C-alpha positions as CSV (number, residue, x, y, z in Angstrom):
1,X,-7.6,12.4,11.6
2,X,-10.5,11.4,11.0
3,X,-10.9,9.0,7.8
4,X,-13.7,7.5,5.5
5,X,-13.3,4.0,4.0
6,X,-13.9,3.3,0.6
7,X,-17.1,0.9,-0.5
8,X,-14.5,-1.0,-2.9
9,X,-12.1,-3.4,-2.5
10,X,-9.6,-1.9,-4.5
11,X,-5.4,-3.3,-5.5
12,X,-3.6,-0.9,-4.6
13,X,-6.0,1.1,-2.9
14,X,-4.8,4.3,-0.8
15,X,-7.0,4.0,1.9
16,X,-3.6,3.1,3.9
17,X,-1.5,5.4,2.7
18,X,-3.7,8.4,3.3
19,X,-2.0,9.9,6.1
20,X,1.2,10.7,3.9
21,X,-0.6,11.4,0.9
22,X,-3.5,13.9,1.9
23,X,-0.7,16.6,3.3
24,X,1.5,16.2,-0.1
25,X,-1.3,17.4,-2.2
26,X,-1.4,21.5,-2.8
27,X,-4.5,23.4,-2.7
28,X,-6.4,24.0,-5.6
29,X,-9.8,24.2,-6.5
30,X,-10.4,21.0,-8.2
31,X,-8.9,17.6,-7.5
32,X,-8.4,15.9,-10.7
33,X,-7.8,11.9,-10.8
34,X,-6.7,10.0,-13.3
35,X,-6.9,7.1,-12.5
36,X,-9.8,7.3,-9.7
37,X,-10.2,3.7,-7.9
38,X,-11.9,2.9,-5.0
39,X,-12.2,7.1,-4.7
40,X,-9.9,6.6,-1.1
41,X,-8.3,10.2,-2.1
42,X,-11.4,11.4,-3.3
43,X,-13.5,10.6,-0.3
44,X,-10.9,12.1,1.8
45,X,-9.4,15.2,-0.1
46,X,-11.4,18.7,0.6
47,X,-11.8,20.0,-2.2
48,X,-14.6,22.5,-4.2
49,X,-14.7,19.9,-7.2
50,X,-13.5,16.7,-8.9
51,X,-12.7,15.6,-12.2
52,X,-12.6,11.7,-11.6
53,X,-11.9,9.1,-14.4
54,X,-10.7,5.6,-15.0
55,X,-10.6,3.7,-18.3
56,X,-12.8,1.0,-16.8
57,X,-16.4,2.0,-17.2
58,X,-17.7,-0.5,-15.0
59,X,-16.0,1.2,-12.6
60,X,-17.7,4.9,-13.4
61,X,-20.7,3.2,-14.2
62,X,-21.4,1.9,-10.3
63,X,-20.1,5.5,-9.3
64,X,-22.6,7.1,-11.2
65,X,-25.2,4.3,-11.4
66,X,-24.8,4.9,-7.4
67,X,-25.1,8.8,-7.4
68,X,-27.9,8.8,-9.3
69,X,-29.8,6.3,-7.2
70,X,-28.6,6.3,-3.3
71,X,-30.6,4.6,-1.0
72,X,-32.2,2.6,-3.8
73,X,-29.4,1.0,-5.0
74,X,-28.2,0.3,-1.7
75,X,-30.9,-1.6,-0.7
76,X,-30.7,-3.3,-4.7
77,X,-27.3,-4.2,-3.8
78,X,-27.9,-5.2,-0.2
79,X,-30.6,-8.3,-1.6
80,X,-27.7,-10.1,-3.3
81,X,-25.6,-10.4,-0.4
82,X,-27.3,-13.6,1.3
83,X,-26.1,-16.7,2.7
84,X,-27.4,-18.2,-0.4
85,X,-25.3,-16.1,-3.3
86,X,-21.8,-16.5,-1.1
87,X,-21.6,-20.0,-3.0
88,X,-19.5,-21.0,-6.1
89,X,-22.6,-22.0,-7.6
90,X,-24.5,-18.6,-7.3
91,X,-21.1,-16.6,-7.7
92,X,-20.3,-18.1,-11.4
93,X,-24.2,-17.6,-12.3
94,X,-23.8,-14.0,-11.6
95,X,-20.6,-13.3,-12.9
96,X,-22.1,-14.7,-15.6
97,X,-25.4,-12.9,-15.5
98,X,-23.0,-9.7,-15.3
99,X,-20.7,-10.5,-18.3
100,X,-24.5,-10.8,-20.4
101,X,-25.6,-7.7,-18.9
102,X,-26.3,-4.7,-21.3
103,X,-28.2,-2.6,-18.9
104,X,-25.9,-0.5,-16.7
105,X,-27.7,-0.3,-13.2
106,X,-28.0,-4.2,-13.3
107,X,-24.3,-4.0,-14.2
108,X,-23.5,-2.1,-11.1
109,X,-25.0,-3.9,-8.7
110,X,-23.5,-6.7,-9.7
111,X,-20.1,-5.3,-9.9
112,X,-20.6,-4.3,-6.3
113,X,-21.5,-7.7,-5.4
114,X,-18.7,-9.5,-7.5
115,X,-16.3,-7.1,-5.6
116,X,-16.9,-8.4,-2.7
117,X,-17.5,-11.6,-3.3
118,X,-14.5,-12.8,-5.6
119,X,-11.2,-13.9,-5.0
120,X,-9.1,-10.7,-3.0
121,X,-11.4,-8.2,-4.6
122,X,-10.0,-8.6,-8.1
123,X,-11.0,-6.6,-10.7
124,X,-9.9,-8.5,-14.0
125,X,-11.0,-8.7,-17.7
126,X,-10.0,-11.2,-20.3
127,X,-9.0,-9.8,-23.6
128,X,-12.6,-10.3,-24.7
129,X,-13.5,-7.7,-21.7
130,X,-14.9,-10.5,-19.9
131,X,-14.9,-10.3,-16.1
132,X,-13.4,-13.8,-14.9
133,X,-11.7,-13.6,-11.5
134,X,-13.0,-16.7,-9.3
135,X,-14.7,-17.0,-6.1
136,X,-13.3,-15.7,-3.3
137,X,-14.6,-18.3,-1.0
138,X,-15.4,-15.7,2.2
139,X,-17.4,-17.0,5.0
140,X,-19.5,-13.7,5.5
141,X,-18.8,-10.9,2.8
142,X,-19.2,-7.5,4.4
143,X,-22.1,-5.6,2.5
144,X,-20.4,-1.4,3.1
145,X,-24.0,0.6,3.5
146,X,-22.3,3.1,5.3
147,X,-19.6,3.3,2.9
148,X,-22.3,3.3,0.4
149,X,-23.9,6.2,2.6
150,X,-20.7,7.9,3.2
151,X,-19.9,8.1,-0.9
152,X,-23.2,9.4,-1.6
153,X,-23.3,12.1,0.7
154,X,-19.8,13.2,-0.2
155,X,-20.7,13.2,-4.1
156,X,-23.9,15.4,-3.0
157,X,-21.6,18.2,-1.1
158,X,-19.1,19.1,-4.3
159,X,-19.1,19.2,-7.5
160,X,-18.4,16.1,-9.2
161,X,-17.8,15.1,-12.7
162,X,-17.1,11.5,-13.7
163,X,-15.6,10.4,-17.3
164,X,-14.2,7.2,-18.8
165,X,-11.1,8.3,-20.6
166,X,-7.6,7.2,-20.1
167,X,-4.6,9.9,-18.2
168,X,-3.9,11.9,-22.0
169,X,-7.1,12.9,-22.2
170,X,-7.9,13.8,-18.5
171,X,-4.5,15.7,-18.5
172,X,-5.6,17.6,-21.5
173,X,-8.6,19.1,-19.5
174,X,-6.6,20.2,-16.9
175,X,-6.8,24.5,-16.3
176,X,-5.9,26.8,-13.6
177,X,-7.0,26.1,-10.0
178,X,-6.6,22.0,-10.4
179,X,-4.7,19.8,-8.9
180,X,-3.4,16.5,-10.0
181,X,-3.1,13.3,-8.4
182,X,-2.3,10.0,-10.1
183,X,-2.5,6.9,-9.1
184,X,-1.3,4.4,-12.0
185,X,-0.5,0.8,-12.4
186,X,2.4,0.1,-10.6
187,X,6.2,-0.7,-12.2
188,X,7.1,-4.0,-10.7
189,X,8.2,-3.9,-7.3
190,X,10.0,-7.5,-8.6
191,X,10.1,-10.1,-11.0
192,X,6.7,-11.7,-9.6
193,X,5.0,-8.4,-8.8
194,X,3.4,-6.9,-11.5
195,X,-0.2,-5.9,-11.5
196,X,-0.8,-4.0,-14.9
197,X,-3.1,-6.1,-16.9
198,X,-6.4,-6.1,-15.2
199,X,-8.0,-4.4,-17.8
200,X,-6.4,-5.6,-21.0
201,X,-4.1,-3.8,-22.9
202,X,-1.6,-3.2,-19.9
203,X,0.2,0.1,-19.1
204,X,4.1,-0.5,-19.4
205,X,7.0,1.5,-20.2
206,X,6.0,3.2,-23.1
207,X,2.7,4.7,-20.9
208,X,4.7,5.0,-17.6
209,X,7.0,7.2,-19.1
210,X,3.7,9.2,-21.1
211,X,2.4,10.1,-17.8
212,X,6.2,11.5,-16.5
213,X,5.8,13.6,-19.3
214,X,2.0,14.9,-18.7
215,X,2.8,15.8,-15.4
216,X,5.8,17.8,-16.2
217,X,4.4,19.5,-19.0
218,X,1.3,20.5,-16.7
219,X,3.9,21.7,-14.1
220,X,4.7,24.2,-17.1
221,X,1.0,25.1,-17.4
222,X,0.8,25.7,-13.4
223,X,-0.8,22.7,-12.4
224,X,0.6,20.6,-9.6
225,X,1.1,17.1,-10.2
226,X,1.6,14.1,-7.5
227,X,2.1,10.6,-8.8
228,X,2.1,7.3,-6.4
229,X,4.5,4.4,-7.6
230,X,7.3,2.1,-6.3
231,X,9.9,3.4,-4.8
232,X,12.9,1.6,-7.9
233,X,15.3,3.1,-9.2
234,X,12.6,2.9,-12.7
235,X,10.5,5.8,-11.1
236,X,13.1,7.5,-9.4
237,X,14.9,7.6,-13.2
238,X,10.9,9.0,-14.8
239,X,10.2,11.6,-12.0
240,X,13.8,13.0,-11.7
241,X,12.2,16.4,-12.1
242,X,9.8,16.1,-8.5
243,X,10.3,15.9,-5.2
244,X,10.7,12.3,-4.1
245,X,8.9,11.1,-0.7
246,X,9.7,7.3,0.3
247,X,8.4,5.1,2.8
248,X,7.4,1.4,3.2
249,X,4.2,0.4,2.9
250,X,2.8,-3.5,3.4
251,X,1.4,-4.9,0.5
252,X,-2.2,-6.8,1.0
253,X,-2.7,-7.9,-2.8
254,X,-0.7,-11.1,-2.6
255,X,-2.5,-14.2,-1.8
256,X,-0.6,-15.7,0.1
257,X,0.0,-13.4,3.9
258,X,2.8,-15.1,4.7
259,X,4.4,-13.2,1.6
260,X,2.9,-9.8,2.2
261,X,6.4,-7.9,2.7
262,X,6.7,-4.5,3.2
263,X,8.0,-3.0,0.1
264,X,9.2,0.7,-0.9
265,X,6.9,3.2,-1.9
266,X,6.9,6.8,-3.4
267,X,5.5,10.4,-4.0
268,X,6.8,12.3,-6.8
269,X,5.6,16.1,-5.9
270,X,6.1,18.0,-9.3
271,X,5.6,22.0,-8.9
């Protein structure tokens, strides 16, 4: 099978994982995401039409900020990556040039740029929604244009709609014909393994076990669900009412390779 990469580095991205997700997910008519990404599933998935959301609107902003302009902001985006900007020096000034920013295609670009250029791809705000992850130091960031390309075309051949808005809200669109799939922060796969803060606020226990609950309550209302998540005895408890796949998957978020272990992952299927 033939796959296309996301543009975005992206934790926990499902570019990987593709090859046992796609065939888990029934057909519908619209793919529904609530928690959207790097778009791996989206870019991927054949269906008529999305409904794609995250909570961070830098993150819809570059998606639509990129829809609406194609080749032009590719080649926008393209001018920043230079010998010259892969320095601390140039990195801070436009991190700091995008906290300052107000006007959302300016904000895009750089988010593309700061993607690519800071440390493992992070994407992480303070509690004042300031964007501080440092520089990642690479000797040659990789500028995607045909990723770029690739996410263009595919928003051009379906019906896409993009909305800031956390999983409640997205779930409480939902109507015949759609299909869910959710890809939320993570439950600890240990003690030292906990990626939910990156956008302030968290999502623990209290919104882990929300979404459980959306997703069988939209199982009622005829929609198929399908949830990624560590495979702990925590999900297995929340999705009790799905059908579980589990396999290992190698974790690339850690920053140090020598500690990135294969750990457990799962599908909870509900229909």
């Amino acid at each position: 099978m033939s796959l296309t990469r996301p543009f975005l580095k992206w934790a926990g991205g499902k570019y990987r994982l593709l090859d046992r997700l796609l065939p888990s997910l029934p057909a519908g008519s619209r793919l529904v995401e609530p928690f959207v990404g790097s778009g791996a599933v989206f870019l991927n998935a054949a269906y008529p039409a999305y409904l794609l959301c995250d909570l961070n609107p830098d993150l819809i902003g570059l998606y639509e900020t990129l829809r609406r302009e194609g080749e032009r902001f590719i080649k926008r985006a393209r001018a920043l990556f230079t010998p010259e900007n892969n320095t601390r020096e140039a990195f801070l000034r436009l991190r700091a040039a995008f906290n300052a920013s107000t006007d959302a295609e300016e904000r895009a670009v750089l988010f593309l740029y700061l993607n690519r250029h800071a440390y493992n791809g992070l994407v992480r705000y303070n509690a004042r929604g300031v964007y501080n992850v440092p520089f990642g130091r690479y000797k040659a960031p990789y500028f995607p244009a045909a990723e770029l390309t690739a996410f263009v075309r595919k928003m051009r051949d379906c019906d896409v709609t993009f909305a800031v808005q956390d999983f409640r809200r997205t779930f409480s669109l939902l109507r015949p014909g759609d299909v869910v799939y959710g890809d939320p922060p993570y439950v600890p796969a240990s003690s030292t393994a906990n990626f939910t803060t990156y956008m302030g606020g968290g999502f623990g226990m209290a919104e882990q076990r929300e979404l459980a609950q959306e997703a069988e309550a939209a199982v009622r209302r005829g929609v198929p669900v399908v949830l990624s998540n560590h495979d702990v005895p925590l999900t297995r408890d929340l999705y009790a009412s799905a059908r579980i796949e589990s396999f290992s998957v190698r974790r690339f978020i850690s920053c140090n390779g020598a500690q990135r272990d294969e750990v457990r992952e799962l599908l909870a299927v509900f229909l």
